[in-house]
Amino acid sequence: VEAIGGVVYDYNARDDRLVFSGAVEAVFGRAGLGVRVLGDWLDLVHPDDREAARAGDAAVQALGQFDMMYRVRRDDGGWRWVHDCGVARRDARGFVGVVGVCTDVTARRQAEDQARSFFEHAGDMMVVMGADGLIVRANPAFLRFAGLAPGAEVGASGVDLTHPDERADAAARVFKLATDGRVATLTSRMRAADGSYRWTQWTVAFDGASGLYCCTGRDVTDAREAEERQRLLARELDHRVKNTLAAVSAVADLTLDATPEPAAFRDAFIGRLRAMSAGHALLSGSRWRGADLSGLLGAVLRPYAGEPAPAGTAGARVEVDGPAVSLPAPCVQPLALALHELATNAGKHGALRG
């Protein structure tokens, strides 16, 4: 008792006499040195805990022992948590009193409160399962995810919430921890509040002392979908770059066949690249969903005749008239090249000359 800084007490109920020994001042403060009767001790107990303390006194007479925690007031006005456990003393006449031990557990209680607060307010899901895989306790984050009311999770199977296709593997990996003792990380789909299955990532550890599985998880569906979009975009980008390079190579070959003279080749080739670039810019602006025909006409014809104008515009060199036409993405760059060739010919030999 001295090693743990505790207090041994002997209470004689027949003459209401209470005797302490051990670290009385360390646990109860100087006021504890003056405790002589049960009423003195109850005066030190927190008002909210006094009824439980009185019930403990009654319980020891009926059951022969008790074990409780309560708060006591120290001289500085602060409150300390004590763990009080005692057994009944009896003689031939019956109940004599109680012999017990009080220890200061304030630090442990504060640590438990902090752990409880962390458990309750954590953004990640936390679940405690028994050796049979049934949920013993879960924090609010998990309850919100699963759409369960507080307390409804107790006795539910954590494995059964897993997607049927992954249930057997998840169970095998989790229950294997009981024998190998390692911490496991697994990703699986779990049934959410709306009935859909969402990807979750869990870290699971087995506590051999308690026989419990301690699980911490988070919803990673959005992250996985973002990764998948990134992979698709990378593949799409790779595909488009290859197509673009192939198109540039083909344009270069055709231009060289028609205009082998270097200066003429340069002008023709750059003009065609600019037309392809104009189509690419329109596609990029629409995230490759397509392009508006009038926008493509404006982009290609602008270097030759300025901005195309609506039909009937006085002084306009190029007028555009007709219904709106949305071009599919694969058609934009080929059509940009075709329009460029028509505009180039018109600039050299036709209506756009001069």
Short mmCIF file of C-alpha atoms in Angstrom, two decimals:
data_model
loop_
_atom_site.label_atom_id
_atom_site.label_comp_id
_atom_site.label_asym_id
_atom_site.label_seq_id
_atom_site.Cartn_x
_atom_site.Cartn_y
_atom_site.Cartn_z
CA VAL A 1 0.00 0.00 0.00
CA GLU A 2 2.83 2.40 0.87
CA ALA A 3 4.51 1.62 -2.45
CA ILE A 4 1.47 2.79 -4.42
CA GLY A 5 0.79 5.74 -2.12
CA GLY A 6 -2.47 4.33 -0.83
CA VAL A 7 -4.41 4.62 2.40
CA VAL A 8 -5.59 1.72 4.56
CA TYR A 9 -8.63 2.39 6.68
CA ASP A 10 -10.57 0.54 9.33
CA TYR A 11 -14.13 1.64 9.98
CA ASN A 12 -15.94 0.37 13.06
CA ALA A 13 -19.65 0.80 12.42
CA ARG A 14 -20.64 0.06 16.02
CA ASP A 15 -18.99 3.14 17.47
CA ASP A 16 -18.73 5.11 14.18
CA ARG A 17 -14.93 5.22 14.40
CA LEU A 18 -12.73 5.61 11.31
CA VAL A 19 -8.98 5.05 11.49
CA PHE A 20 -6.58 5.76 8.61
CA SER A 21 -2.96 4.75 8.05
CA GLY A 22 -0.57 5.19 5.13
CA ALA A 23 -0.39 8.18 2.78
CA VAL A 24 -3.43 9.95 4.23
CA GLU A 25 -2.28 13.49 3.48
CA ALA A 26 -1.13 12.58 -0.04
CA VAL A 27 -4.56 11.19 -0.94
CA PHE A 28 -7.01 13.25 1.10
CA GLY A 29 -4.96 16.34 1.92
CA ARG A 30 -4.51 17.70 5.43
CA ALA A 31 -8.25 17.50 5.97
CA GLY A 32 -7.94 13.73 5.86
CA LEU A 33 -5.82 13.82 9.01
CA GLY A 34 -8.83 15.06 10.94
CA VAL A 35 -11.30 12.40 9.78
CA ARG A 36 -12.59 10.45 12.75
CA VAL A 37 -16.15 9.42 11.95
CA LEU A 38 -18.08 8.44 8.81
CA GLY A 39 -19.66 11.89 8.54
CA ASP A 40 -16.20 13.54 8.39
CA TRP A 41 -15.28 11.30 5.47
CA LEU A 42 -18.55 11.92 3.61
CA ASP A 43 -17.92 15.68 3.93
CA LEU A 44 -14.80 15.20 1.79
CA VAL A 45 -16.67 13.29 -0.92
CA HIS A 46 -17.94 15.23 -3.96
CA PRO A 47 -21.67 16.02 -3.60
CA ASP A 48 -22.45 14.18 -6.83
CA ASP A 49 -20.74 11.03 -5.52
CA ARG A 50 -22.07 10.92 -1.95
CA GLU A 51 -25.15 8.82 -2.70
CA ALA A 52 -22.97 6.21 -4.43
CA ALA A 53 -20.60 6.26 -1.46
CA ARG A 54 -23.46 5.68 0.97
CA ALA A 55 -24.73 2.88 -1.29
CA GLY A 56 -21.29 1.29 -1.11
CA ASP A 57 -21.49 1.29 2.68
CA ALA A 58 -24.85 -0.49 2.47
CA ALA A 59 -23.54 -2.92 -0.18
CA VAL A 60 -20.64 -4.07 1.95
CA GLN A 61 -23.04 -5.06 4.72
CA ALA A 62 -25.20 -7.06 2.30
CA LEU A 63 -22.55 -8.46 -0.04
CA GLY A 64 -19.44 -8.45 2.10
CA GLN A 65 -17.38 -6.27 -0.23
CA PHE A 66 -17.46 -3.25 -2.52
CA ASP A 67 -15.34 -1.55 -5.19
CA MET A 68 -15.97 2.02 -6.35
CA MET A 69 -14.43 5.28 -7.50
CA TYR A 70 -15.38 8.74 -6.30
CA ARG A 71 -13.97 12.25 -5.91
CA VAL A 72 -12.65 13.80 -2.70
CA ARG A 73 -11.93 17.45 -1.97
CA ARG A 74 -8.43 18.49 -1.03
CA ASP A 75 -7.35 21.52 1.00
CA ASP A 76 -6.60 23.54 -2.15
CA GLY A 77 -10.21 23.11 -3.32
CA GLY A 78 -9.25 20.66 -6.07
CA TRP A 79 -10.90 17.28 -6.53
CA ARG A 80 -9.01 13.99 -6.72
CA TRP A 81 -10.35 10.64 -7.90
CA VAL A 82 -9.82 7.75 -5.49
CA HIS A 83 -10.35 4.04 -5.96
CA ASP A 84 -11.89 2.56 -2.83
CA CYS A 85 -12.28 -1.17 -2.28
CA GLY A 86 -13.14 -2.85 1.00
CA VAL A 87 -14.40 -5.98 2.68
CA ALA A 88 -16.72 -6.45 5.64
CA ARG A 89 -15.45 -7.32 9.12
CA ARG A 90 -17.73 -9.56 11.12
CA ASP A 91 -17.72 -11.29 14.46
CA ALA A 92 -20.09 -13.56 16.32
CA ARG A 93 -22.49 -10.68 16.83
CA GLY A 94 -22.57 -9.82 13.09
CA PHE A 95 -21.34 -6.87 11.07
CA VAL A 96 -18.52 -4.92 12.72
CA GLY A 97 -17.30 -2.59 10.00
CA VAL A 98 -15.10 -2.34 6.93
CA VAL A 99 -11.42 -2.70 6.18
CA GLY A 100 -10.40 -1.12 2.89
CA VAL A 101 -7.80 0.58 0.76
CA CYS A 102 -8.04 3.95 -1.04
CA THR A 103 -5.62 4.88 -3.81
CA ASP A 104 -5.34 8.10 -5.81
CA VAL A 105 -6.30 7.29 -9.41
CA THR A 106 -6.68 10.86 -10.66
CA ALA A 107 -3.98 10.52 -13.32
CA ARG A 108 -5.46 7.25 -14.55
CA ARG A 109 -8.97 8.70 -14.58
CA GLN A 110 -7.79 11.77 -16.52
CA ALA A 111 -6.04 9.54 -19.04
CA GLU A 112 -9.23 7.48 -19.39
CA ASP A 113 -11.29 10.64 -19.85
CA GLN A 114 -8.90 11.87 -22.52
CA ALA A 115 -8.99 8.52 -24.27
CA ARG A 116 -12.80 8.50 -24.04
CA SER A 117 -12.99 12.03 -25.44
CA PHE A 118 -10.66 11.08 -28.29
CA PHE A 119 -12.76 7.99 -29.01
CA GLU A 120 -16.00 10.00 -29.03
CA HIS A 121 -14.76 12.94 -31.11
CA ALA A 122 -12.32 11.25 -33.50
CA GLY A 123 -12.99 11.83 -37.18
CA ASP A 124 -11.88 8.29 -37.97
CA MET A 125 -14.10 5.32 -37.24
CA MET A 126 -13.17 3.29 -34.16
CA VAL A 127 -14.60 -0.14 -33.39
CA VAL A 128 -13.87 -2.65 -30.64
CA MET A 129 -14.78 -6.26 -31.44
CA GLY A 130 -14.75 -9.36 -29.31
CA ALA A 131 -12.91 -12.54 -30.19
CA ASP A 132 -16.11 -13.74 -31.91
CA GLY A 133 -16.12 -10.72 -34.25
CA LEU A 134 -19.14 -9.10 -32.60
CA ILE A 135 -18.95 -5.37 -31.95
CA VAL A 136 -18.50 -4.41 -28.31
CA ARG A 137 -18.28 -0.68 -28.81
CA ALA A 138 -18.06 1.83 -31.65
CA ASN A 139 -17.55 5.57 -31.76
CA PRO A 140 -19.98 8.13 -33.26
CA ALA A 141 -17.97 8.36 -36.50
CA PHE A 142 -18.68 4.68 -37.18
CA LEU A 143 -22.31 4.99 -36.16
CA ARG A 144 -22.77 7.88 -38.61
CA PHE A 145 -21.11 5.92 -41.39
CA ALA A 146 -23.16 2.77 -40.79
CA GLY A 147 -26.40 4.61 -40.00
CA LEU A 148 -26.76 3.01 -36.56
CA ALA A 149 -28.31 4.49 -33.46
CA PRO A 150 -26.10 4.60 -30.34
CA GLY A 151 -26.08 1.15 -28.78
CA ALA A 152 -27.45 -0.57 -31.88
CA GLU A 153 -23.95 -1.62 -32.89
CA VAL A 154 -23.43 -3.77 -29.79
CA GLY A 155 -23.62 -7.43 -30.75
CA ALA A 156 -23.62 -6.72 -34.49
CA SER A 157 -21.08 -8.56 -36.61
CA GLY A 158 -18.35 -6.32 -37.95
CA VAL A 159 -17.58 -8.87 -40.65
CA ASP A 160 -21.21 -8.99 -41.83
CA LEU A 161 -21.05 -5.28 -42.65
CA THR A 162 -18.32 -6.07 -45.19
CA HIS A 163 -19.19 -6.58 -48.86
CA PRO A 164 -20.09 -10.25 -49.49
CA ASP A 165 -17.30 -10.61 -52.06
CA GLU A 166 -14.66 -9.59 -49.47
CA ARG A 167 -16.20 -10.98 -46.29
CA ALA A 168 -14.30 -14.26 -46.11
CA ASP A 169 -10.91 -12.70 -46.81
CA ALA A 170 -11.48 -9.88 -44.30
CA ALA A 171 -12.54 -12.35 -41.59
CA ALA A 172 -9.54 -14.60 -42.21
CA ARG A 173 -7.08 -11.72 -42.03
CA VAL A 174 -8.62 -10.23 -38.90
CA PHE A 175 -8.97 -13.47 -36.92
CA LYS A 176 -5.43 -14.52 -37.87
CA LEU A 177 -4.19 -11.67 -35.67
CA ALA A 178 -5.21 -13.65 -32.58
CA THR A 179 -2.42 -16.13 -33.34
CA ASP A 180 0.31 -14.08 -35.02
CA GLY A 181 -0.17 -10.91 -32.94
CA ARG A 182 0.66 -8.51 -35.75
CA VAL A 183 -1.21 -5.39 -36.79
CA ALA A 184 -3.10 -5.75 -40.06
CA THR A 185 -4.09 -3.12 -42.60
CA LEU A 186 -6.89 -4.03 -44.98
CA THR A 187 -9.07 -2.23 -47.47
CA SER A 188 -12.59 -3.46 -48.11
CA ARG A 189 -16.05 -2.24 -48.98
CA MET A 190 -18.48 -1.77 -46.12
CA ARG A 191 -22.19 -1.11 -46.10
CA ALA A 192 -22.90 2.57 -45.45
CA ALA A 193 -25.97 4.30 -44.01
CA ASP A 194 -27.62 4.65 -47.44
CA GLY A 195 -27.19 0.93 -48.19
CA SER A 196 -24.36 1.45 -50.66
CA TYR A 197 -20.94 -0.12 -50.20
CA ARG A 198 -18.08 2.30 -49.74
CA TRP A 199 -14.36 1.63 -49.70
CA THR A 200 -12.86 1.76 -46.21
CA GLN A 201 -9.32 1.28 -44.97
CA TRP A 202 -8.80 -0.33 -41.58
CA THR A 203 -5.93 -0.87 -39.16
CA VAL A 204 -6.70 -3.77 -36.84
CA ALA A 205 -4.77 -4.90 -33.76
CA PHE A 206 -5.51 -7.77 -31.38
CA ASP A 207 -5.12 -7.16 -27.65
CA GLY A 208 -4.18 -10.50 -26.14
CA ALA A 209 -4.80 -9.34 -22.57
CA SER A 210 -8.45 -8.45 -23.17
CA GLY A 211 -9.11 -10.70 -26.17
CA LEU A 212 -10.44 -7.72 -28.11
CA TYR A 213 -9.82 -6.46 -31.63
CA CYS A 214 -9.19 -2.71 -31.81
CA CYS A 215 -10.04 -1.32 -35.25
CA THR A 216 -9.51 2.14 -36.69
CA GLY A 217 -10.86 2.94 -40.14
CA ARG A 218 -11.76 5.70 -42.55
CA ASP A 219 -13.84 6.09 -45.68
CA VAL A 220 -11.42 6.18 -48.63
CA THR A 221 -14.01 6.00 -51.41
CA ASP A 222 -13.43 9.55 -52.63
CA ALA A 223 -9.66 9.06 -52.57
CA ARG A 224 -9.89 5.80 -54.53
CA GLU A 225 -12.23 7.36 -57.09
CA ALA A 226 -9.86 10.32 -57.43
CA GLU A 227 -6.95 7.91 -57.97
CA GLU A 228 -8.97 6.03 -60.58
CA ARG A 229 -9.78 9.30 -62.36
CA GLN A 230 -6.09 10.16 -62.32
CA ARG A 231 -5.25 6.78 -63.85
CA LEU A 232 -7.92 7.24 -66.53
CA LEU A 233 -6.70 10.76 -67.26
CA ALA A 234 -3.12 9.54 -67.51
CA ARG A 235 -4.14 6.79 -69.94
CA GLU A 236 -6.29 9.22 -71.91
CA LEU A 237 -3.49 11.78 -72.01
CA ASP A 238 -1.05 9.13 -73.20
CA HIS A 239 -3.52 8.10 -75.91
CA ARG A 240 -4.11 11.68 -77.03
CA VAL A 241 -0.43 12.57 -77.07
CA LYS A 242 0.30 9.54 -79.26
CA ASN A 243 -2.56 10.50 -81.59
CA THR A 244 -1.38 14.10 -81.74
CA LEU A 245 2.19 13.10 -82.50
CA ALA A 246 0.95 10.73 -85.19
CA ALA A 247 -1.18 13.53 -86.68
CA VAL A 248 1.74 15.98 -86.60
CA SER A 249 3.98 13.40 -88.26
CA ALA A 250 1.37 12.81 -90.99
CA VAL A 251 0.91 16.55 -91.56
CA ALA A 252 4.68 16.99 -91.78
CA ASP A 253 4.96 14.21 -94.38
CA LEU A 254 2.08 15.57 -96.50
CA THR A 255 3.44 19.12 -96.30
CA LEU A 256 6.92 18.01 -97.28
CA ASP A 257 5.57 16.08 -100.27
CA ALA A 258 3.66 19.16 -101.52
CA THR A 259 6.22 21.86 -100.64
CA PRO A 260 9.76 20.49 -100.53
CA GLU A 261 11.32 23.98 -100.59
CA PRO A 262 12.32 24.78 -96.95
CA ALA A 263 10.80 28.28 -96.63
CA ALA A 264 7.49 27.24 -98.19
CA PHE A 265 7.45 24.08 -96.10
CA ARG A 266 7.98 26.11 -92.93
CA ASP A 267 5.07 28.47 -93.65
CA ALA A 268 2.68 25.70 -94.66
CA PHE A 269 3.63 23.42 -91.79
CA ILE A 270 3.35 26.13 -89.11
CA GLY A 271 -0.04 27.20 -90.48
CA ARG A 272 -1.36 23.67 -90.21
CA LEU A 273 0.06 23.27 -86.71
CA ARG A 274 -1.69 26.49 -85.69
CA ALA A 275 -4.99 25.13 -87.02
CA MET A 276 -4.49 21.94 -85.01
CA SER A 277 -3.59 24.06 -81.97
CA ALA A 278 -6.81 26.07 -82.37
CA GLY A 279 -8.85 22.87 -82.38
CA HIS A 280 -6.92 21.56 -79.37
CA ALA A 281 -7.59 24.77 -77.43
CA LEU A 282 -11.34 24.44 -78.02
CA LEU A 283 -11.29 20.80 -76.95
CA SER A 284 -9.28 21.62 -73.84
CA GLY A 285 -11.79 24.33 -72.92
CA SER A 286 -14.66 21.84 -73.11
CA ARG A 287 -12.65 19.08 -71.37
CA TRP A 288 -12.64 17.14 -74.61
CA ARG A 289 -16.40 16.91 -74.83
CA GLY A 290 -16.41 18.56 -78.29
CA ALA A 291 -16.50 22.05 -79.79
CA ASP A 292 -18.96 24.51 -81.30
CA LEU A 293 -18.67 24.85 -85.08
CA SER A 294 -18.92 28.64 -85.03
CA GLY A 295 -16.12 28.80 -82.46
CA LEU A 296 -13.94 26.58 -84.62
CA LEU A 297 -14.64 28.75 -87.68
CA GLY A 298 -13.65 31.85 -85.74
CA ALA A 299 -10.43 30.32 -84.45
CA VAL A 300 -9.31 29.08 -87.88
CA LEU A 301 -10.43 32.06 -90.02
CA ARG A 302 -9.37 34.84 -87.65
CA PRO A 303 -5.76 35.06 -88.96
CA TYR A 304 -7.08 35.52 -92.53
CA ALA A 305 -10.19 37.65 -92.25
CA GLY A 306 -10.58 38.83 -88.66
CA GLU A 307 -13.47 37.77 -86.47
CA PRO A 308 -16.33 36.19 -88.46
CA ALA A 309 -19.53 38.24 -88.18
CA PRO A 310 -23.23 37.32 -88.17
CA ALA A 311 -24.98 37.26 -91.53
CA GLY A 312 -25.80 40.75 -92.93
CA THR A 313 -23.03 42.55 -91.01
CA ALA A 314 -21.83 45.47 -93.14
CA GLY A 315 -18.17 45.37 -94.13
CA ALA A 316 -17.57 41.85 -92.84
CA ARG A 317 -15.24 39.74 -94.92
CA VAL A 318 -16.62 36.50 -93.48
CA GLU A 319 -20.22 35.98 -92.35
CA VAL A 320 -21.42 32.97 -90.34
CA ASP A 321 -25.04 31.91 -90.46
CA GLY A 322 -26.94 28.77 -89.46
CA PRO A 323 -28.03 26.76 -86.42
CA ALA A 324 -25.62 25.96 -83.61
CA VAL A 325 -23.69 22.78 -84.34
CA SER A 326 -21.79 20.85 -81.68
CA LEU A 327 -18.91 18.85 -83.10
CA PRO A 328 -17.85 15.54 -81.52
CA ALA A 329 -14.30 15.64 -80.14
CA PRO A 330 -12.79 13.27 -82.79
CA CYS A 331 -14.02 15.56 -85.60
CA VAL A 332 -12.61 18.85 -84.32
CA GLN A 333 -8.96 18.71 -85.35
CA PRO A 334 -9.54 17.09 -88.77
CA LEU A 335 -12.17 19.74 -89.53
CA ALA A 336 -9.82 22.47 -88.25
CA LEU A 337 -7.22 21.30 -90.80
CA ALA A 338 -9.82 21.17 -93.60
CA LEU A 339 -11.04 24.71 -92.81
CA HIS A 340 -7.45 25.89 -92.65
CA GLU A 341 -6.75 24.52 -96.13
CA LEU A 342 -9.87 26.22 -97.52
CA ALA A 343 -8.93 29.51 -95.83
CA THR A 344 -5.34 29.25 -97.09
CA ASN A 345 -6.52 28.69 -100.68
CA ALA A 346 -9.02 31.55 -100.36
CA GLY A 347 -6.24 33.77 -99.02
CA LYS A 348 -3.97 32.94 -101.96
CA HIS A 349 -6.40 32.68 -104.82
CA GLY A 350 -9.97 33.59 -103.74
CA ALA A 351 -12.22 35.85 -101.68
CA LEU A 352 -9.74 36.36 -98.83
CA ARG A 353 -6.88 37.44 -101.08
CA GLY A 354 -5.46 40.92 -100.43
#
